[in-house]
Amino acid sequence: MSDNILASELNSVSLKENESNGGLPWVGFKRNDYLSWDEYFMSVALLSAQRSKDPNRQVGACVVNSDNKIVSVGYNGFPVGCDDDDFPWGKKGGFLDTKYAYVCHAEMNAVVNRNTTQVKDCRIYVTLFPCNECTKLLIQSGIKEVIFGTDSYHDEKQFIASRKMLTSAGVNERKFVPLRKSITIDFEFDKS
């Protein structure tokens, strides 16, 4: 049987056909419902976003090299050493009274927290299309592809600038297109 056998066809295979495998059903057949690379890495970005304490928008990022190895993750939050109870999380008020003066974006954290010497030629999976400041950092660090979950601020000037810079620098950007609607993580490890 082909490795590309459909799951529906697995049900029609008799146990007799598996006698060469010691009578064990489905030995030698792989699952067909595993995550694609894009789904896997965007899931890591989404999971990373869950570490953010931002009450309005949790953003996550996952940097991956050409061997499909994760070299970094990040999420939006305050700089290391800045107590998140001492800084504002709000969006309204004077600049110094809002989170915008202090929060490090997920992309920035992913680039600076990398577990390798560089991220040149890597791709980044990010839950939100990057702002112009993060885009500059991504381009300067050598990121070659940006895969984003949502582009909620598409028509705002800083995001228009991002797309213009990415195009000019030859950095590919594309919207993440999942093959499934959701993924469930269950912490019950000992289930049968």
XYZ file of N, CA and C in Angstrom:
576
model
N 0.836 -1.192 0.000
C 0.000 0.000 0.000
C 0.870 1.241 0.000
N 0.390 2.297 -0.565
C 1.122 3.557 -0.676
C 1.161 4.290 0.657
N 2.266 5.034 0.882
C 2.343 5.870 2.081
C 1.306 6.980 2.047
N 0.786 7.262 0.882
C -0.186 8.343 0.726
C -1.624 7.857 0.857
N -1.803 6.682 1.430
C -3.138 6.130 1.577
C -4.029 7.078 2.373
N -5.253 7.223 1.948
C -6.184 8.106 2.644
C -6.692 7.460 3.918
N -6.976 8.301 4.897
C -7.479 7.796 6.180
C -8.737 6.968 5.990
N -9.605 7.376 5.060
C -10.845 6.632 4.835
C -10.556 5.239 4.292
N -9.460 5.100 3.526
C -9.101 3.793 3.000
C -8.524 2.891 4.085
N -7.934 3.484 5.127
C -7.379 2.682 6.216
C -8.455 1.821 6.866
N -9.659 2.356 6.955
C -10.740 1.625 7.595
C -11.129 0.373 6.824
N -10.864 0.346 5.523
C -11.256 -0.809 4.718
C -10.183 -1.884 4.654
N -8.998 -1.600 5.190
C -7.923 -2.589 5.195
C -8.237 -3.631 6.263
N -8.199 -4.911 5.872
C -8.533 -5.949 6.854
C -7.325 -6.296 7.707
N -7.589 -6.858 8.867
C -6.514 -7.293 9.747
C -5.685 -8.384 9.081
N -6.328 -9.163 8.201
C -5.606 -10.230 7.517
C -4.452 -9.661 6.691
N -4.677 -8.494 6.074
C -3.632 -7.867 5.285
C -2.461 -7.414 6.154
N -2.677 -7.299 7.460
C -1.647 -6.855 8.378
C -0.955 -8.006 9.092
N -1.252 -9.258 8.685
C -0.644 -10.414 9.348
C 0.875 -10.367 9.240
N 1.404 -9.782 8.163
C 2.862 -9.689 8.013
C 3.464 -8.743 9.045
N 2.638 -7.956 9.677
C 3.073 -7.041 10.735
C 2.759 -7.612 12.110
N 2.660 -8.935 12.216
C 2.357 -9.558 13.496
C 0.898 -9.407 13.875
N 0.053 -9.106 12.913
C -1.371 -8.957 13.176
C -1.749 -7.636 13.816
N -0.770 -6.742 13.938
C -1.056 -5.443 14.546
C -1.702 -4.523 13.525
N -2.873 -3.997 13.822
C -3.536 -3.117 12.858
C -2.756 -1.825 12.670
N -2.640 -1.400 11.443
C -2.111 -0.096 11.029
C -0.604 0.074 11.232
N 0.118 -0.992 11.586
C 1.562 -0.877 11.701
C 2.123 -0.500 10.332
N 2.940 0.523 10.315
C 3.534 0.956 9.054
C 2.772 2.055 8.351
N 1.624 2.422 8.880
C 0.851 3.496 8.267
C 0.991 4.763 9.093
N 1.310 5.848 8.444
C 1.442 7.115 9.172
C 0.100 7.838 9.257
N 0.009 8.714 10.212
C -1.169 9.582 10.341
C -1.196 10.548 9.167
N -2.385 10.923 8.773
C -2.534 11.905 7.697
C -3.003 13.257 8.211
N -3.323 13.324 9.501
C -3.880 14.570 10.032
C -2.852 15.352 10.852
N -1.563 15.137 10.582
C -0.524 15.853 11.318
C -0.464 17.310 10.848
N 0.164 18.163 11.662
C 0.265 19.588 11.355
C 1.229 19.845 10.200
N 0.880 20.788 9.348
C 1.825 21.253 8.331
C 2.886 22.081 9.051
N 4.015 22.339 8.387
C 5.040 23.193 9.002
C 4.457 24.554 9.352
N 3.697 25.147 8.436
C 3.101 26.465 8.705
C 2.189 26.425 9.926
N 1.358 25.393 10.021
C 0.466 25.282 11.177
C 1.255 25.095 12.470
N 2.278 24.295 12.400
C 3.102 24.051 13.582
C 3.745 25.346 14.083
N 4.407 26.076 13.196
C 5.133 27.272 13.614
C 4.183 28.416 13.999
N 3.047 28.531 13.303
C 2.093 29.560 13.710
C 1.469 29.185 15.054
N 1.298 27.896 15.313
C 0.791 27.457 16.617
C 1.758 27.838 17.730
N 3.058 27.707 17.467
C 4.064 28.117 18.449
C 3.973 29.625 18.684
N 3.775 30.394 17.620
C 3.615 31.849 17.765
C 2.361 32.169 18.588
N 1.264 31.482 18.303
C 0.026 31.703 19.056
C 0.182 31.309 20.519
N 0.875 30.204 20.767
C 1.114 29.777 22.140
C 2.010 30.780 22.867
N 3.023 31.287 22.182
C 3.901 32.308 22.768
C 3.113 33.554 23.144
N 2.152 33.916 22.309
C 1.323 35.098 22.579
C 0.585 34.978 23.910
N 0.318 33.754 24.333
C -0.395 33.543 25.587
C 0.426 33.951 26.809
N 1.730 34.187 26.617
C 2.587 34.679 27.704
C 2.445 36.193 27.902
N 1.899 36.883 26.911
C 1.767 38.335 26.999
C 0.753 38.727 28.060
N 1.082 39.786 28.808
C 0.163 40.295 29.828
C -0.649 41.473 29.322
N -0.479 41.811 28.048
C -1.215 42.926 27.458
C -2.707 42.612 27.470
N -3.530 43.475 28.083
C -4.958 43.188 28.181
C -5.714 43.377 26.857
N -5.095 44.058 25.885
C -5.790 44.367 24.633
C -5.386 43.475 23.467
N -4.103 43.228 23.320
C -3.632 42.474 22.152
C -2.422 41.640 22.546
N -2.557 40.336 22.425
C -1.442 39.432 22.702
C -0.866 38.992 21.353
N 0.417 39.272 21.158
C 1.069 38.954 19.892
C 2.228 38.002 20.169
N 2.384 37.012 19.305
C 3.475 36.066 19.423
C 4.227 35.942 18.112
N 5.489 35.524 18.223
C 6.336 35.344 17.042
C 7.189 34.103 17.209
N 7.518 33.477 16.090
C 8.361 32.290 16.067
C 9.294 32.404 14.864
N 10.610 32.389 15.110
C 11.606 32.484 14.043
C 12.119 31.085 13.732
N 12.179 30.754 12.437
C 12.510 29.417 11.982
C 13.586 29.489 10.911
N 14.578 28.597 10.991
C 15.623 28.611 9.972
C 15.244 27.733 8.777
N 16.144 27.633 7.805
C 15.846 26.899 6.568
C 15.741 25.391 6.787
N 16.195 24.898 7.936
C 16.060 23.482 8.280
C 14.796 23.202 9.089
N 13.892 24.171 9.152
C 12.656 24.055 9.936
C 12.933 23.839 11.419
N 13.963 24.489 11.911
C 14.290 24.469 13.334
C 13.929 25.821 13.934
N 13.263 25.806 15.067
C 12.910 27.051 15.756
C 14.171 27.619 16.385
N 14.482 28.872 16.066
C 15.661 29.514 16.638
C 15.293 30.596 17.647
N 14.002 30.948 17.702
C 13.580 31.930 18.694
C 12.065 32.060 18.722
N 11.570 32.518 19.854
C 10.160 32.896 20.006
C 10.118 34.215 20.770
N 9.005 34.889 20.687
C 8.836 36.132 21.426
C 7.372 36.490 21.549
N 7.088 37.376 22.473
C 5.728 37.906 22.650
C 5.854 39.338 23.123
N 4.773 40.099 23.034
C 4.820 41.506 23.420
C 4.765 41.667 24.936
N 5.676 42.486 25.433
C 5.750 42.738 26.870
C 6.808 43.779 27.176
N 6.951 44.121 28.424
C 7.923 45.135 28.824
C 9.341 44.577 28.813
N 10.334 45.450 28.692
C 11.733 44.994 28.683
C 12.103 44.266 29.974
N 13.074 43.364 29.848
C 13.595 42.631 30.998
C 14.013 43.625 32.075
N 13.605 43.373 33.309
C 13.965 44.239 34.425
C 12.965 45.345 34.699
N 12.034 45.553 33.792
C 10.973 46.565 33.998
C 9.746 45.852 34.547
N 9.406 46.133 35.769
C 8.283 45.485 36.434
C 6.988 45.879 35.746
N 6.258 44.885 35.251
C 5.032 45.188 34.513
C 3.907 45.709 35.393
N 4.127 45.761 36.700
C 3.163 46.398 37.593
C 3.465 47.891 37.752
N 4.650 48.322 37.309
C 5.053 49.723 37.456
C 4.860 50.546 36.187
N 4.381 49.917 35.123
C 4.213 50.606 33.844
C 2.770 50.478 33.374
N 2.311 51.424 32.571
C 0.911 51.401 32.126
C 0.658 50.382 31.019
N -0.507 49.789 31.059
C -0.950 48.877 30.005
C -2.012 49.528 29.114
N -2.416 50.758 29.453
C -3.486 51.426 28.715
C -3.077 51.924 27.342
N -4.090 52.252 26.536
C -3.883 52.743 25.176
C -4.185 54.226 25.040
N -4.808 54.799 26.050
C -5.229 56.201 25.957
C -4.490 57.056 26.964
N -4.313 58.327 26.587
C -3.625 59.270 27.447
C -2.376 59.778 26.767
N -1.583 60.519 27.506
C -0.324 61.007 26.968
C 0.611 59.845 26.677
N 1.558 60.069 25.784
C 2.464 59.012 25.340
C 3.098 58.261 26.505
N 3.605 58.981 27.496
C 4.276 58.346 28.632
C 3.312 57.632 29.576
N 2.017 57.867 29.371
C 0.994 57.234 30.196
C 0.355 56.027 29.511
N 0.925 55.604 28.364
C 0.398 54.455 27.623
C 1.470 53.381 27.476
N 1.028 52.213 27.102
C 1.953 51.092 26.889
C 2.895 51.344 25.723
N 2.504 52.191 24.783
C 3.265 52.378 23.548
C 4.690 52.881 23.780
N 4.908 53.565 24.868
C 6.252 54.075 25.165
C 7.175 52.980 25.695
N 6.624 51.850 26.115
C 7.418 50.884 26.863
C 7.430 49.445 26.324
N 6.383 49.022 25.675
C 6.247 47.619 25.273
C 7.199 47.261 24.140
N 7.864 46.124 24.288
C 8.658 45.526 23.209
C 7.728 44.593 22.432
N 7.708 44.742 21.135
C 6.847 43.900 20.313
C 7.406 42.483 20.225
N 6.547 41.554 19.866
C 6.910 40.139 19.769
C 8.072 39.914 18.805
N 8.060 40.622 17.678
C 9.120 40.451 16.681
C 10.468 40.880 17.248
N 10.485 41.999 17.947
C 11.720 42.478 18.566
C 12.240 41.454 19.562
N 11.364 40.978 20.413
C 11.778 39.991 21.408
C 12.291 38.709 20.751
N 11.653 38.291 19.682
C 12.089 37.076 18.994
C 13.481 37.267 18.380
N 13.757 38.434 17.822
C 15.068 38.675 17.211
C 16.155 38.785 18.273
N 15.906 39.503 19.353
C 16.963 39.697 20.352
C 17.129 38.489 21.279
N 16.123 37.661 21.416
C 16.200 36.496 22.299
C 16.576 35.218 21.567
N 17.072 35.319 20.376
C 17.394 34.142 19.555
C 18.428 33.251 20.241
N 18.405 31.972 19.907
C 19.359 31.019 20.474
C 20.454 30.660 19.472
N 20.705 31.548 18.543
C 21.722 31.384 17.519
C 22.399 32.733 17.304
N 23.507 32.738 16.586
C 24.236 33.999 16.404
C 23.501 34.984 15.521
N 22.669 34.480 14.625
C 21.942 35.383 13.735
C 20.654 34.727 13.250
N 19.785 35.535 12.662
C 18.546 35.028 12.084
C 18.507 35.286 10.578
N 19.661 35.541 10.001
C 19.756 35.786 8.561
C 19.191 34.596 7.791
N 18.397 34.910 6.792
C 17.752 33.924 5.917
C 16.683 33.090 6.612
N 16.286 33.467 7.807
C 15.195 32.778 8.507
C 13.856 33.358 8.074
N 12.798 32.711 8.506
C 11.447 33.251 8.331
C 10.842 33.436 9.710
N 9.900 34.381 9.790
C 9.241 34.646 11.069
C 7.747 34.446 10.898
N 7.170 33.719 11.839
C 5.723 33.552 11.927
C 5.273 34.494 13.022
N 4.344 35.372 12.707
C 3.886 36.347 13.688
C 2.363 36.442 13.610
N 1.734 36.545 14.762
C 0.267 36.524 14.793
C -0.346 37.799 14.238
N 0.408 38.895 14.248
C -0.067 40.189 13.750
C 0.979 40.755 12.792
N 0.544 41.262 11.647
C 1.462 41.848 10.669
C 2.336 42.896 11.366
N 3.647 42.894 11.106
C 4.564 43.761 11.855
C 4.432 45.247 11.532
N 4.628 46.072 12.548
C 4.634 47.522 12.386
C 5.911 47.945 11.654
N 6.004 49.208 11.315
C 7.181 49.702 10.583
C 8.468 49.569 11.387
N 8.417 49.777 12.694
C 9.632 49.666 13.508
C 10.125 48.219 13.555
N 9.234 47.275 13.743
C 9.625 45.868 13.750
C 10.081 45.431 12.360
N 9.438 45.950 11.336
C 9.835 45.620 9.969
C 11.273 46.046 9.703
N 11.652 47.229 10.175
C 13.043 47.668 10.011
C 13.993 46.684 10.676
N 13.657 46.252 11.876
C 14.483 45.302 12.615
C 14.557 43.962 11.887
N 13.444 43.493 11.367
C 13.417 42.215 10.652
C 14.286 42.275 9.397
N 14.165 43.359 8.653
C 14.974 43.524 7.441
C 16.452 43.595 7.793
N 16.790 44.406 8.781
C 18.191 44.571 9.179
C 18.806 43.274 9.707
N 17.985 42.416 10.308
C 18.502 41.169 10.863
C 18.590 40.059 9.819
N 18.065 40.292 8.629
C 18.192 39.326 7.541
C 17.035 38.369 7.370
N 15.931 38.601 8.071
C 14.741 37.764 7.891
C 14.328 37.838 6.421
N 14.021 36.690 5.827
C 13.686 36.639 4.401
C 12.207 36.444 4.115
N 11.428 36.037 5.132
C 10.002 35.843 4.905
C 9.232 36.130 6.187
N 8.100 36.807 6.032
C 7.196 37.119 7.136
C 5.866 36.428 6.846
N 5.461 35.531 7.726
C 4.174 34.862 7.610
C 3.327 35.382 8.762
N 2.208 36.004 8.449
C 1.399 36.666 9.477
C 0.007 36.069 9.568
N -0.555 36.164 10.769
C -1.896 35.638 11.014
C -2.991 36.616 10.636
N -2.851 37.865 11.066
C -3.851 38.879 10.760
C -3.155 40.188 10.406
N -3.843 40.975 9.623
C -3.348 42.287 9.197
C -4.390 43.330 9.599
N -4.731 43.341 10.873
C -5.823 44.169 11.403
C -5.668 45.654 11.139
N -4.430 46.122 11.009
C -4.173 47.552 10.851
C -3.683 47.879 9.442
N -4.121 47.107 8.465
C -3.658 47.171 7.079
C -3.565 48.598 6.517
N -4.555 49.423 6.782
C -4.610 50.755 6.172
C -3.956 51.859 7.001
N -3.379 51.513 8.144
C -2.687 52.528 8.950
C -1.291 52.777 8.379
N -0.838 54.003 8.498
C 0.405 54.435 7.841
C 1.615 53.574 8.171
N 1.786 53.199 9.449
C 2.971 52.419 9.796
C 2.974 51.032 9.156
N 1.798 50.495 8.865
C 1.713 49.179 8.240
C 1.827 49.279 6.719
N 1.384 50.381 6.175
C 1.632 50.658 4.759
C 3.138 50.790 4.540
N 3.812 51.502 5.458
C 5.268 51.649 5.385
C 5.944 50.281 5.495
N 5.424 49.412 6.350
C 5.997 48.069 6.494
C 5.974 47.327 5.171
N 4.829 47.311 4.525
C 4.711 46.588 3.257
C 5.629 47.189 2.198
N 5.736 48.510 2.182
C 6.615 49.178 1.219
C 8.075 48.772 1.446
N 8.517 48.751 2.710
C 9.892 48.356 3.021
C 10.147 46.887 2.712
N 9.211 46.009 3.074
C 9.383 44.583 2.813
C 9.543 44.324 1.316
N 8.701 44.974 0.518
C 8.784 44.830 -0.941
C 10.119 45.333 -1.459
N 10.511 46.505 -1.024
C 11.766 47.105 -1.472
C 12.973 46.245 -1.105
N 12.958 45.646 0.070
C 14.080 44.839 0.550
C 14.041 43.402 0.020
N 12.988 43.040 -0.703
C 12.883 41.685 -1.239
C 12.512 40.643 -0.209
N 11.864 41.092 0.869
C 11.413 40.160 1.904
C 9.987 39.731 1.563
N 9.798 38.426 1.406
C 8.481 37.892 1.082
C 7.569 38.005 2.297
N 6.322 38.355 2.067
C 5.322 38.337 3.138
C 4.084 37.648 2.613
N 3.487 36.847 3.487
C 2.266 36.154 3.085
C 1.384 35.892 4.296
N 0.098 35.819 4.012
C -0.885 35.533 5.056
C -0.879 34.035 5.326
N -0.900 33.697 6.589
C -1.003 32.297 7.000
C -2.383 31.770 6.628
N -2.423 30.621 5.968
C -3.679 29.982 5.586
C -3.703 28.597 6.227
N -4.474 28.445 7.308
C -4.499 27.151 8.005
C -5.272 26.100 7.215
N -4.915 24.847 7.444
C -5.631 23.730 6.835
C -6.751 23.235 7.747
N -6.742 23.707 8.988
C -7.750 23.315 9.970
C -8.200 24.567 10.714
N -9.310 24.477 11.392
C -9.874 25.623 12.096
C -9.233 25.866 13.454
N -8.849 24.788 14.143
C -8.291 24.940 15.486
C -7.415 23.743 15.837
N -6.638 23.952 16.892
C -5.813 22.897 17.476
C -6.074 22.938 18.969
N -6.243 21.777 19.570
C -6.511 21.714 21.005
C -5.275 21.159 21.700
N -4.874 21.830 22.764
C -3.780 21.336 23.591
C -4.388 20.825 24.880
N -4.127 19.580 25.182
C -4.686 18.947 26.360
C -3.546 18.587 27.299
N -3.585 19.057 28.526
C -2.523 18.801 29.492
C -2.705 17.470 30.243
N -3.639 16.645 29.820
C -3.804 15.326 30.425
C -2.869 14.365 29.699
N -1.634 14.258 30.182
C -0.615 13.464 29.513
C -0.864 11.957 29.583
N -1.502 11.490 30.641
C -1.629 10.055 30.870
C -2.932 9.467 30.361
N -3.584 10.130 29.437
C -4.821 9.580 28.880
C -4.499 8.377 28.011
N -5.403 7.404 28.018
C -5.207 6.209 27.178
C -5.855 6.412 25.847
